[in-house]
CSV table of C-alpha atoms and ligand atoms in Angstrom, one decimal:
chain,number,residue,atom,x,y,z
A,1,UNK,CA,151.5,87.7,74.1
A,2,UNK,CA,148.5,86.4,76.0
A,3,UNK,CA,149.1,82.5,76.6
A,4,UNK,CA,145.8,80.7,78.3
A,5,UNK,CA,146.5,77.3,79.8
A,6,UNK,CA,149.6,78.4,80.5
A,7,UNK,CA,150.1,76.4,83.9
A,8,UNK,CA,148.8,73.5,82.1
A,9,UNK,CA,151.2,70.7,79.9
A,10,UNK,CA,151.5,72.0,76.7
A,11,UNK,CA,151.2,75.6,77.3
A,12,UNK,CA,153.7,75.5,80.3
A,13,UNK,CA,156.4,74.3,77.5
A,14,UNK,CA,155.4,76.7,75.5
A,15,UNK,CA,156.2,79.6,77.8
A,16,UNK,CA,159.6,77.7,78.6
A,17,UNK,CA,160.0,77.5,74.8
A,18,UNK,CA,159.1,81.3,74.0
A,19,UNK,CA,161.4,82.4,76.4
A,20,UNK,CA,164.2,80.4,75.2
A,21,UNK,CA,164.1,81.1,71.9
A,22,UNK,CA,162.0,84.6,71.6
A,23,UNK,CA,163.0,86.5,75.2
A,24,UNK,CA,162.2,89.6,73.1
A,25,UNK,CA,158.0,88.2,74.3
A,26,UNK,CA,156.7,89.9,77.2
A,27,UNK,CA,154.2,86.9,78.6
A,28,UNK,CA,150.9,87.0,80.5
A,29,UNK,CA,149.5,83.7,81.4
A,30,UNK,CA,145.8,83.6,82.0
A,31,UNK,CA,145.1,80.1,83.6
A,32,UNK,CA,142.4,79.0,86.0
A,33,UNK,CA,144.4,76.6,87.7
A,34,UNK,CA,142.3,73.3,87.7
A,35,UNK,CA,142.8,70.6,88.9
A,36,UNK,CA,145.3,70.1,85.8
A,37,UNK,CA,147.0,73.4,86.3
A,38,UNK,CA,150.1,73.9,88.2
A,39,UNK,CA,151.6,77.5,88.8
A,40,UNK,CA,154.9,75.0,89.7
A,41,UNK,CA,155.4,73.9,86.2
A,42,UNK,CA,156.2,78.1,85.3
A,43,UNK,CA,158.3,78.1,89.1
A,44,UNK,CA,161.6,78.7,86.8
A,45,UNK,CA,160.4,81.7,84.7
A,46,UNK,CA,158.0,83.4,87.1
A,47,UNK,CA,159.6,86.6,87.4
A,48,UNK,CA,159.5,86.8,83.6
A,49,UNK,CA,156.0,86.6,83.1
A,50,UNK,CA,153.1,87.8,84.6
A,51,UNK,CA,150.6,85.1,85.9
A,52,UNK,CA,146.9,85.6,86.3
A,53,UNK,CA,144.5,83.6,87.6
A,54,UNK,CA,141.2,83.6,86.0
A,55,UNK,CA,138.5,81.9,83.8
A,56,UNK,CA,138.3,82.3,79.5
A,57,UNK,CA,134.8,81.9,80.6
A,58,UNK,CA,135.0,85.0,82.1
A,59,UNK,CA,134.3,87.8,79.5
A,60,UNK,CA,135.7,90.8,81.5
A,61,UNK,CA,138.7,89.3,82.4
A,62,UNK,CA,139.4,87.9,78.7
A,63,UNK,CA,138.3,91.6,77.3
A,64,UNK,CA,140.7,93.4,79.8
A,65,UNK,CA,143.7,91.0,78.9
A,66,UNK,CA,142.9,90.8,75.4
A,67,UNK,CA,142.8,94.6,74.9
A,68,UNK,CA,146.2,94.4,76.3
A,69,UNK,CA,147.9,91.9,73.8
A,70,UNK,CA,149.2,91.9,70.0
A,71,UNK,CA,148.9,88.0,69.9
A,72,UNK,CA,147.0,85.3,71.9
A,73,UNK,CA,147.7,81.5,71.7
A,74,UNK,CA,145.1,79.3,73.3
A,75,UNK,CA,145.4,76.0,74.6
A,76,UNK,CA,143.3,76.3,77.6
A,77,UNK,CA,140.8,73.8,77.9
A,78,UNK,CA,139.8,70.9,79.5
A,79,UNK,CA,142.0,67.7,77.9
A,80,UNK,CA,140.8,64.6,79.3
A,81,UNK,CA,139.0,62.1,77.5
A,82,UNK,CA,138.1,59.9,80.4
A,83,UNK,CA,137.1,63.1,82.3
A,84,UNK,CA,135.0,64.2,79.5
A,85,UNK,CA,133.1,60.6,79.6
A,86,UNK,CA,132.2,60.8,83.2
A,87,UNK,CA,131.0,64.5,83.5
A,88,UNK,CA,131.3,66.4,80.1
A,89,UNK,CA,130.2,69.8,81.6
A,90,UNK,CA,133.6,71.7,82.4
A,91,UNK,CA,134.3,70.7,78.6
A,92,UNK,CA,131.5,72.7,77.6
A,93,UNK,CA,132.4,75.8,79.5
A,94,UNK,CA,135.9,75.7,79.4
A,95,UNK,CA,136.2,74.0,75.6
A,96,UNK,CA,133.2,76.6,73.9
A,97,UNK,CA,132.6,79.0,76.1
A,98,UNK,CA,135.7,79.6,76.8
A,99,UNK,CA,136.8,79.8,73.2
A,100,UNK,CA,133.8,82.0,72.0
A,101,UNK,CA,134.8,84.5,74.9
A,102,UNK,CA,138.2,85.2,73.4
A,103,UNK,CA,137.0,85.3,70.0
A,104,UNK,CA,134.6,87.7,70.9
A,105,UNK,CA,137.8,90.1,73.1
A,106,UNK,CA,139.8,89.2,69.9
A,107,UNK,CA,137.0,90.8,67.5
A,108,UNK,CA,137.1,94.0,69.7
A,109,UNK,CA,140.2,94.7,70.0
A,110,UNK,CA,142.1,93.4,66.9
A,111,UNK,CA,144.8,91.0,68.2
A,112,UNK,CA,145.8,87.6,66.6
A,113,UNK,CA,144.7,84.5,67.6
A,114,UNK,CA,146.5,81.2,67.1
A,115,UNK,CA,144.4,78.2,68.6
A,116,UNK,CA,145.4,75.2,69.8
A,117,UNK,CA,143.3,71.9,68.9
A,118,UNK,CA,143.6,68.2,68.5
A,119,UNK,CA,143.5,65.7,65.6
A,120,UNK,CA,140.9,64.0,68.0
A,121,UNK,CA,138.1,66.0,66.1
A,122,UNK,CA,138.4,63.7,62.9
A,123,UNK,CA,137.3,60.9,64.6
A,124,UNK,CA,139.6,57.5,64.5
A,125,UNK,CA,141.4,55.6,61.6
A,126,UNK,CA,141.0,51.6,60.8
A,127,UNK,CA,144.0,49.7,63.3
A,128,UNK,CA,145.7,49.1,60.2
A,129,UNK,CA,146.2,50.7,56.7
A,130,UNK,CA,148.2,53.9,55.7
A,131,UNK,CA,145.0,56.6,55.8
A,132,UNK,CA,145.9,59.5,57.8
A,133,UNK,CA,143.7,63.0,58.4
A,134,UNK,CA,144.6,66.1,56.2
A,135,UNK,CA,143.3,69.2,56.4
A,136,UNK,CA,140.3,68.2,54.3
A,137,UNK,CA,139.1,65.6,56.3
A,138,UNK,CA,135.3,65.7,57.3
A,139,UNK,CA,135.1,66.4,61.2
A,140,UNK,CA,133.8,63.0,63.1
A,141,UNK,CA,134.5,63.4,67.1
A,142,UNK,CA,134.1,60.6,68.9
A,143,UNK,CA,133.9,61.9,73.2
A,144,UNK,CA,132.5,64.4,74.8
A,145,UNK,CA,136.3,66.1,75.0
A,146,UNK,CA,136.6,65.9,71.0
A,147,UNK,CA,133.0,66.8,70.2
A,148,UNK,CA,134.2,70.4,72.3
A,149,UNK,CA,136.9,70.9,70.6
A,150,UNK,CA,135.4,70.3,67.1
A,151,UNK,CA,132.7,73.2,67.9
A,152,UNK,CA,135.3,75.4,69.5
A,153,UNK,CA,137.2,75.1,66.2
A,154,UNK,CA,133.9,75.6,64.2
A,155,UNK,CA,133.6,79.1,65.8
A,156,UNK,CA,137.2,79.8,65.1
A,157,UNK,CA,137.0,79.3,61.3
A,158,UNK,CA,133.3,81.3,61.5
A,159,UNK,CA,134.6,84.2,63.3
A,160,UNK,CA,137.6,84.4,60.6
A,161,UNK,CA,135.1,84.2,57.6
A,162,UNK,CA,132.1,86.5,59.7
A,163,UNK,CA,133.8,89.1,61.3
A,164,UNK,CA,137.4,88.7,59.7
A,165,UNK,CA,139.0,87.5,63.2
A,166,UNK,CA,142.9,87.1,62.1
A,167,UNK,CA,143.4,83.1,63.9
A,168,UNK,CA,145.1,80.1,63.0
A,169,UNK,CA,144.2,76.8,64.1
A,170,UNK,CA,146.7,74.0,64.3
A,171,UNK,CA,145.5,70.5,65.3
A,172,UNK,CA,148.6,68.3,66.7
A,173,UNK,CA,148.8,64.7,67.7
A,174,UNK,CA,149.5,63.2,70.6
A,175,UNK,CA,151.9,64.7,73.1
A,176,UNK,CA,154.5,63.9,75.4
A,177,UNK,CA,157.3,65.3,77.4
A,178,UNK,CA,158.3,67.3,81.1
A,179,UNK,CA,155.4,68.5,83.3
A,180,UNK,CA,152.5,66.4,81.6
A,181,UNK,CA,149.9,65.8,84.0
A,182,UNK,CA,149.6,61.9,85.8
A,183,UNK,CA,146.3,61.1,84.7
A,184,UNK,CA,147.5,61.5,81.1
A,185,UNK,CA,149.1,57.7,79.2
A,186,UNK,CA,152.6,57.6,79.8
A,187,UNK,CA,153.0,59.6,82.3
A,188,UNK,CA,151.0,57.8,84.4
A,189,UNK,CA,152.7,54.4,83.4
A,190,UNK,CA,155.6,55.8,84.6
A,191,UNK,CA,154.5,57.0,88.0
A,192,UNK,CA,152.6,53.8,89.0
A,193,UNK,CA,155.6,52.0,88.6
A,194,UNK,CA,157.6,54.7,90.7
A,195,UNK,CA,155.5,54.5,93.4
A,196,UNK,CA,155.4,50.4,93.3
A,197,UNK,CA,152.2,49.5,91.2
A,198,UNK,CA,151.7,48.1,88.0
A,199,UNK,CA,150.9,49.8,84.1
A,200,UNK,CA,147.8,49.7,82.9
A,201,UNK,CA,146.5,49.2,79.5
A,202,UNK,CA,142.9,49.8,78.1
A,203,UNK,CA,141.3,47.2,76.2
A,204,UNK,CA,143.6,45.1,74.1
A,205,UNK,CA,146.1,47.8,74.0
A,206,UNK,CA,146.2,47.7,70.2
A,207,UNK,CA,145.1,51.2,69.7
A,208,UNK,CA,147.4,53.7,68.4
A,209,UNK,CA,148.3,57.1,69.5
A,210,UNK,CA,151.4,58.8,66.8
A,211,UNK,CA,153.7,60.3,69.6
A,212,UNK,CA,155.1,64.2,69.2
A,213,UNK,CA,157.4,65.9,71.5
A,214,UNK,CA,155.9,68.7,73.3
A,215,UNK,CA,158.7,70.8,71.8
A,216,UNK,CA,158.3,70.0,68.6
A,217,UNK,CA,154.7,71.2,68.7
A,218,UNK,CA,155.9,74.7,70.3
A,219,UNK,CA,158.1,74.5,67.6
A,220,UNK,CA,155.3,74.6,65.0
A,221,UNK,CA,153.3,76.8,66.9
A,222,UNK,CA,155.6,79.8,66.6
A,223,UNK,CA,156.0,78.6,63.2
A,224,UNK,CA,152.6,79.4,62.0
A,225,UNK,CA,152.7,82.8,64.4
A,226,UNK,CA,155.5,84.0,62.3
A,227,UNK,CA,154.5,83.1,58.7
A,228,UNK,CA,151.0,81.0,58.7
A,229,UNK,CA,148.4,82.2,56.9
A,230,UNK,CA,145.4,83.6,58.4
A,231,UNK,CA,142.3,81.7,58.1
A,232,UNK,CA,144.4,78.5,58.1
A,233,UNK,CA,144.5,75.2,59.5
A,234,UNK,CA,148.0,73.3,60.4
A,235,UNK,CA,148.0,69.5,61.0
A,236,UNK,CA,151.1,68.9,63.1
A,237,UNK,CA,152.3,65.2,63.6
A,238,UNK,CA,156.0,63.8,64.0
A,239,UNK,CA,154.5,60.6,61.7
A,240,UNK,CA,155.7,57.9,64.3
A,241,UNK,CA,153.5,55.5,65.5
A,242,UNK,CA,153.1,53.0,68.0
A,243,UNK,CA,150.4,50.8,69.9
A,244,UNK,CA,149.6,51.7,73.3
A,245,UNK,CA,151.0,48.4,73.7
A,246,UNK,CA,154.5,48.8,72.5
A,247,UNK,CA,154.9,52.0,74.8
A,248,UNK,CA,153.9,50.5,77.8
A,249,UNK,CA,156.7,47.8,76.5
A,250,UNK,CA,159.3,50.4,75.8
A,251,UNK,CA,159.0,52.2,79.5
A,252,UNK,CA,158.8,49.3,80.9
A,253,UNK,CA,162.3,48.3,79.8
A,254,UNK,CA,163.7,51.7,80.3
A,255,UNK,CA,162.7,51.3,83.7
A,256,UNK,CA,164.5,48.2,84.3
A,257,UNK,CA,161.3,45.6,84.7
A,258,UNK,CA,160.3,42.6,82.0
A,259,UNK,CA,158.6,43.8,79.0
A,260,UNK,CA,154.9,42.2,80.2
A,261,UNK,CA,154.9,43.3,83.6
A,262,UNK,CA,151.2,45.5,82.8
A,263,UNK,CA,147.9,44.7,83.4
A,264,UNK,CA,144.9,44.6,81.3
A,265,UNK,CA,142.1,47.0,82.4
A,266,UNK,CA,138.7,48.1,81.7
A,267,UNK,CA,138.9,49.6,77.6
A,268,UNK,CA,137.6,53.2,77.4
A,269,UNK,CA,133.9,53.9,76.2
A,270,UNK,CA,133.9,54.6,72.2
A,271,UNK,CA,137.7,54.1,72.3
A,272,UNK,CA,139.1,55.9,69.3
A,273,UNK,CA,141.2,53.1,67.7
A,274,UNK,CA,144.2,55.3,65.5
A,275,UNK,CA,145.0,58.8,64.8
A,276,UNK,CA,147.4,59.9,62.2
A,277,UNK,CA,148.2,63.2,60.8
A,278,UNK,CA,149.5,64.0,57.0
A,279,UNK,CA,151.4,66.9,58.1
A,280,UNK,CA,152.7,67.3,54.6
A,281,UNK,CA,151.3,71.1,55.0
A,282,UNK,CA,153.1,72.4,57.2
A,283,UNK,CA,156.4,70.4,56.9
A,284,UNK,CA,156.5,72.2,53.1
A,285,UNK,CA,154.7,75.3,53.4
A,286,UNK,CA,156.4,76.5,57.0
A,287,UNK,CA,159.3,74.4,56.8
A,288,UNK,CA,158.6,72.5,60.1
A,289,UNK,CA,160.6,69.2,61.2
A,290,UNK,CA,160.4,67.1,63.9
A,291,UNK,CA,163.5,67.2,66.3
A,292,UNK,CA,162.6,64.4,67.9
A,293,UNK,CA,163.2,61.9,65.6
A,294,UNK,CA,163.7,58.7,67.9
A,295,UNK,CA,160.8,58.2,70.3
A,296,UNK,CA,162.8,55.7,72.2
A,297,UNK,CA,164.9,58.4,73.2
A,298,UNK,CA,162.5,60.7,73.9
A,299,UNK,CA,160.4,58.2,76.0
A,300,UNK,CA,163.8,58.0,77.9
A,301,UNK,CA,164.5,61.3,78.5
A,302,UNK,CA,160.6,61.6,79.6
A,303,UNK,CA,161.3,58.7,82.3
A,304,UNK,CA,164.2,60.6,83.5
A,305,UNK,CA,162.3,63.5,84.3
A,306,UNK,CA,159.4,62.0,86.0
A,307,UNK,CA,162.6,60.1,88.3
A,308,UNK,CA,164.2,63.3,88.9
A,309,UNK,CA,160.8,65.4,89.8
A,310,UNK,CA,158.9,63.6,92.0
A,311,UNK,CA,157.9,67.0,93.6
A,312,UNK,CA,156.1,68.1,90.9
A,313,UNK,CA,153.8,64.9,90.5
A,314,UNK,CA,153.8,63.3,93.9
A,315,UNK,CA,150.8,65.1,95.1
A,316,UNK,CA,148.6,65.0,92.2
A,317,UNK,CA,149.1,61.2,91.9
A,318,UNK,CA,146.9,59.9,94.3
A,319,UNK,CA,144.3,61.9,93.5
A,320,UNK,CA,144.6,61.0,89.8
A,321,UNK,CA,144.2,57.3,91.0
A,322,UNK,CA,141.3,57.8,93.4
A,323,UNK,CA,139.6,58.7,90.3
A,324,UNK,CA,140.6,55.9,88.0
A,325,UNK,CA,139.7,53.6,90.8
A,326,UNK,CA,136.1,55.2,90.2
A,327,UNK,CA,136.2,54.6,86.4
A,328,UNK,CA,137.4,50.7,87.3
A,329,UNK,CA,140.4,51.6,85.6
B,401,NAD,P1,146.2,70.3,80.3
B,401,NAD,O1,145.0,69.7,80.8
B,401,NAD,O2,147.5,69.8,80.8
B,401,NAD,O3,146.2,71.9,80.6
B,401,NAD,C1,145.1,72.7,80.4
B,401,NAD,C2,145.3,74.0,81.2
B,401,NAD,O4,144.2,74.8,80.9
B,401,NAD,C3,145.4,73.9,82.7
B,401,NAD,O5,146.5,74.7,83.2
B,401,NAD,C4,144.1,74.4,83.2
B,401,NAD,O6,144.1,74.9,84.5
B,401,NAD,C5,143.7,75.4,82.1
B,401,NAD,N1,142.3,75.6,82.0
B,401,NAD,C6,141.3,74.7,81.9
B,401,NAD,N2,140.1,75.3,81.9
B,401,NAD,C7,140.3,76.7,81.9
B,401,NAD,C8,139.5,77.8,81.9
B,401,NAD,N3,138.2,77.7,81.9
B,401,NAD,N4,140.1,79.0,82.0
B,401,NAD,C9,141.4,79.1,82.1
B,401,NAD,N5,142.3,78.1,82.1
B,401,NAD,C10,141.7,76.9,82.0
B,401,NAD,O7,146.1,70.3,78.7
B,401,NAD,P2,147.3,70.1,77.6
B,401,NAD,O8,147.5,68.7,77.4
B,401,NAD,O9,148.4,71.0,77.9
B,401,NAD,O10,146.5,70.6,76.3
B,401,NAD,C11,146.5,72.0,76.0
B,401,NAD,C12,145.8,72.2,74.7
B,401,NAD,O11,146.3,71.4,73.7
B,401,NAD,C13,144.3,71.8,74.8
B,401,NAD,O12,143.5,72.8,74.1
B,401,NAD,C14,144.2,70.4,74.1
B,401,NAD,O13,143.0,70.2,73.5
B,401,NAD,C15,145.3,70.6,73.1
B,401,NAD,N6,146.0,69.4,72.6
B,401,NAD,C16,146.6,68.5,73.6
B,401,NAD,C17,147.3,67.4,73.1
B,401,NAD,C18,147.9,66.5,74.1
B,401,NAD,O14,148.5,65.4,73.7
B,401,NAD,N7,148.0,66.7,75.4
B,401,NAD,C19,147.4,67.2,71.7
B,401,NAD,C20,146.8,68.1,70.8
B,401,NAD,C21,146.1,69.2,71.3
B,402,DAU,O1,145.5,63.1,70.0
B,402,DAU,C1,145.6,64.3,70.8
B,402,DAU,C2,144.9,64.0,72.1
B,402,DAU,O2,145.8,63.2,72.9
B,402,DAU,C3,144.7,65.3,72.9
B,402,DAU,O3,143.7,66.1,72.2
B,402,DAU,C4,144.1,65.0,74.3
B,402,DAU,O4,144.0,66.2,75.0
B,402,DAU,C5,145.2,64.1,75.0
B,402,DAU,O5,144.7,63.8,76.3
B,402,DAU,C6,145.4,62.9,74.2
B,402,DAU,O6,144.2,62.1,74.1
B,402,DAU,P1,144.3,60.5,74.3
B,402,DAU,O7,142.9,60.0,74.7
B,402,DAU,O8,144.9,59.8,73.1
B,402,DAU,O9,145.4,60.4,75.4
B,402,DAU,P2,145.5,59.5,76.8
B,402,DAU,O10,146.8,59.9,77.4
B,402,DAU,O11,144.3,59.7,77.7
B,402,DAU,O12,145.5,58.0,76.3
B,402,DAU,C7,146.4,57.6,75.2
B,402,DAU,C8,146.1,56.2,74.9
B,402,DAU,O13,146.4,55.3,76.0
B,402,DAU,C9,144.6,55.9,74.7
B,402,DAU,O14,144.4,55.0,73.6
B,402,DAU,C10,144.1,55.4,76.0
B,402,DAU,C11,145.3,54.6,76.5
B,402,DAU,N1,145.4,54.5,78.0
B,402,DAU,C12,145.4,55.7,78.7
B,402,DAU,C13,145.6,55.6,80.1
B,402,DAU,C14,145.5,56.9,80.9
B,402,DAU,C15,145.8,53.3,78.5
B,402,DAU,O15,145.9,52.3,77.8
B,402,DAU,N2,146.0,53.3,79.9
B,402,DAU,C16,145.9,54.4,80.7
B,402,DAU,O16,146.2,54.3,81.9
């Protein structure tokens, strides 16, 4: 199994996950190490993997992998919105190119693709009312980051129809959970207040995000490897939502400090207001549940970590902040 991103957030947990529950993988990683990469998040499993680092940009390394593997998952990419508003060119490379070079190794050599995309690429939903994204829904990306991953999953469901490319695409809601990058929302709530400063909200902090455990989307992942149908998309959401406000809130008690000690801070440019998946589809066709049912609990555990691994963030953080100061956020 070919796993790209795999020193980034999500795919990190899901080579943790794989080898928990399916040691019978053999795992190679193909990760450029970005700035958002970190070969320490895979420090537990690296002698059961093999790690390389290189570009999906790169078409001879993504053949010579490719030719070697029976299935590839792809999350590598580049993730940030706010990065995406301030210089939206890595997004192009890593987020299309990238994609179109391992759809083109995949086309040669035969193997199965799952990729990994976000409910970002339907746009926003109004603040309130019960409408969520299916399947169906019509495309509408808002940033730079969204607008790349729409196109990269425009060439995923082309090269399945064209050239009869065996991929999945499943498009998940937010995540959180161990060995999520600083700059992302509630990690880095929690770390400014471990190292002394203050959350920050965008805006109003009305917007809202629906929360899924990192594991839980692995979960689903391996799901649709085992019995999704090719030429399918998978919307994957645990169906809890909250304001950016009432997280901030929740962490903020959890780590032991009044519930409105956060600031209000520059809001983001085109600010997507709600996302919510109807992941009706692949709760009854695949079976898939949620096992983190309470986010309070999950938020906890989350804080927990982030206490107890200070060597795995402490370095990154500053950074991370040298560029929101930037942004005036
Ligand atoms: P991340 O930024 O934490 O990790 C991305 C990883 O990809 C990093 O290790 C980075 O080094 C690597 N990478 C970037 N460009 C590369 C390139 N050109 N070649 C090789 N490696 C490269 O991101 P994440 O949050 O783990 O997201 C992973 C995937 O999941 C992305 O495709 C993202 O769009 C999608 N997604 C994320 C979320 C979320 O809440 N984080 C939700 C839904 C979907
Ligand atoms: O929905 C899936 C998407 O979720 C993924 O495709 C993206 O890769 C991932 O980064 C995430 O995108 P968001 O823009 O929703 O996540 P982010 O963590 O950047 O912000 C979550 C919300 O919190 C958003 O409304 C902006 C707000 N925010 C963020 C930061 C960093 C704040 O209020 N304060 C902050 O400091």
């Amino acid at each position: 199994m070919l796993v790209t991103g795999g020193a980034g957030f999500i795919g990190a947990n899901f080579v943790h996950y794989t080898l928990r529950h399916r040691p019978e993988y053999r795992i190679c990683v193909l990760d450029k190490l970005t700035y958002a990469g970190d070969q320490a998040s895979l420090r537990q499993v690296a002698d059961r993997i093999r790690f390389v680092r290189g570009d999906v940009g790169d078409a001879a390394t993504v053949d010579a992998l490719v030719a070697e593997s029976d299935v590839v998952v792809h999350f590598a990419a580049e993730s940030h919105v706010d990065n995406s508003l301030h210089d939206p060119e890595p997004f192009l490379h890593s987020n299309v190119v990238g994609t179109y070079r391992l759809l083109e190794a995949v086309r040669r050599h035969g193997a199965r693709l799952h990729h990994i995309s976000t409910d970002e690429v339907y746009g926003d939903l109004p603040l309130t009312g019960t409408d969520r994204f299916t399947e169906e829904t019509a495309y509408a990306p808002s940033s730079p980051y969204s607008a790349t991953k729409a196109a990269s999953d425009m060439l995923v469901r082309a090269w399945c129809r064209s050239y009869g490319v065996a991929a999945t695409i499943s498009n998940c809601a937010n995540n959180y959970g161990p060995y999520q990058h600083v700059e992302k929302f509630i990690p880095r709530q929690i770390t400014n207040v471990l190292t002394g400063g203050r959350a920050r909200l965008y805006g109003t902090g009305e917007h809202v995000r629906e929360w899924t455990h990192v594991d839980d989307h692995n979960a689903a992942v391996h799901l649709i490897l085992s019995r999704g149908r090719v030429g399918e998309t998978y919307l994957i959401g645990s169906g809890v939502e909250r304001s950016n406000r009432e997280i901030v809130e929740t962490l903020l008690e959890l780590l032991g400090l009044p519930r409105d000690d956060f600031d209000h801070v520059a809001d983001r440019p085109g600010h997507d207001l709600r996302y919510s998946n109807d992941s009706t589809k692949i709760r009854t066709q695949l079976g898939w549940q949620p096992r983190y049912g309470d986010l309070r609990d999950g938020l906890a555990a989350t804080v927990e970590w982030f206490h107890d691994n200070e060597w795995w963030w402490k370095a990154a953080k500053q950074a991370t902040e040298e560029r929101y100061r930037l942004l005036g956020r």
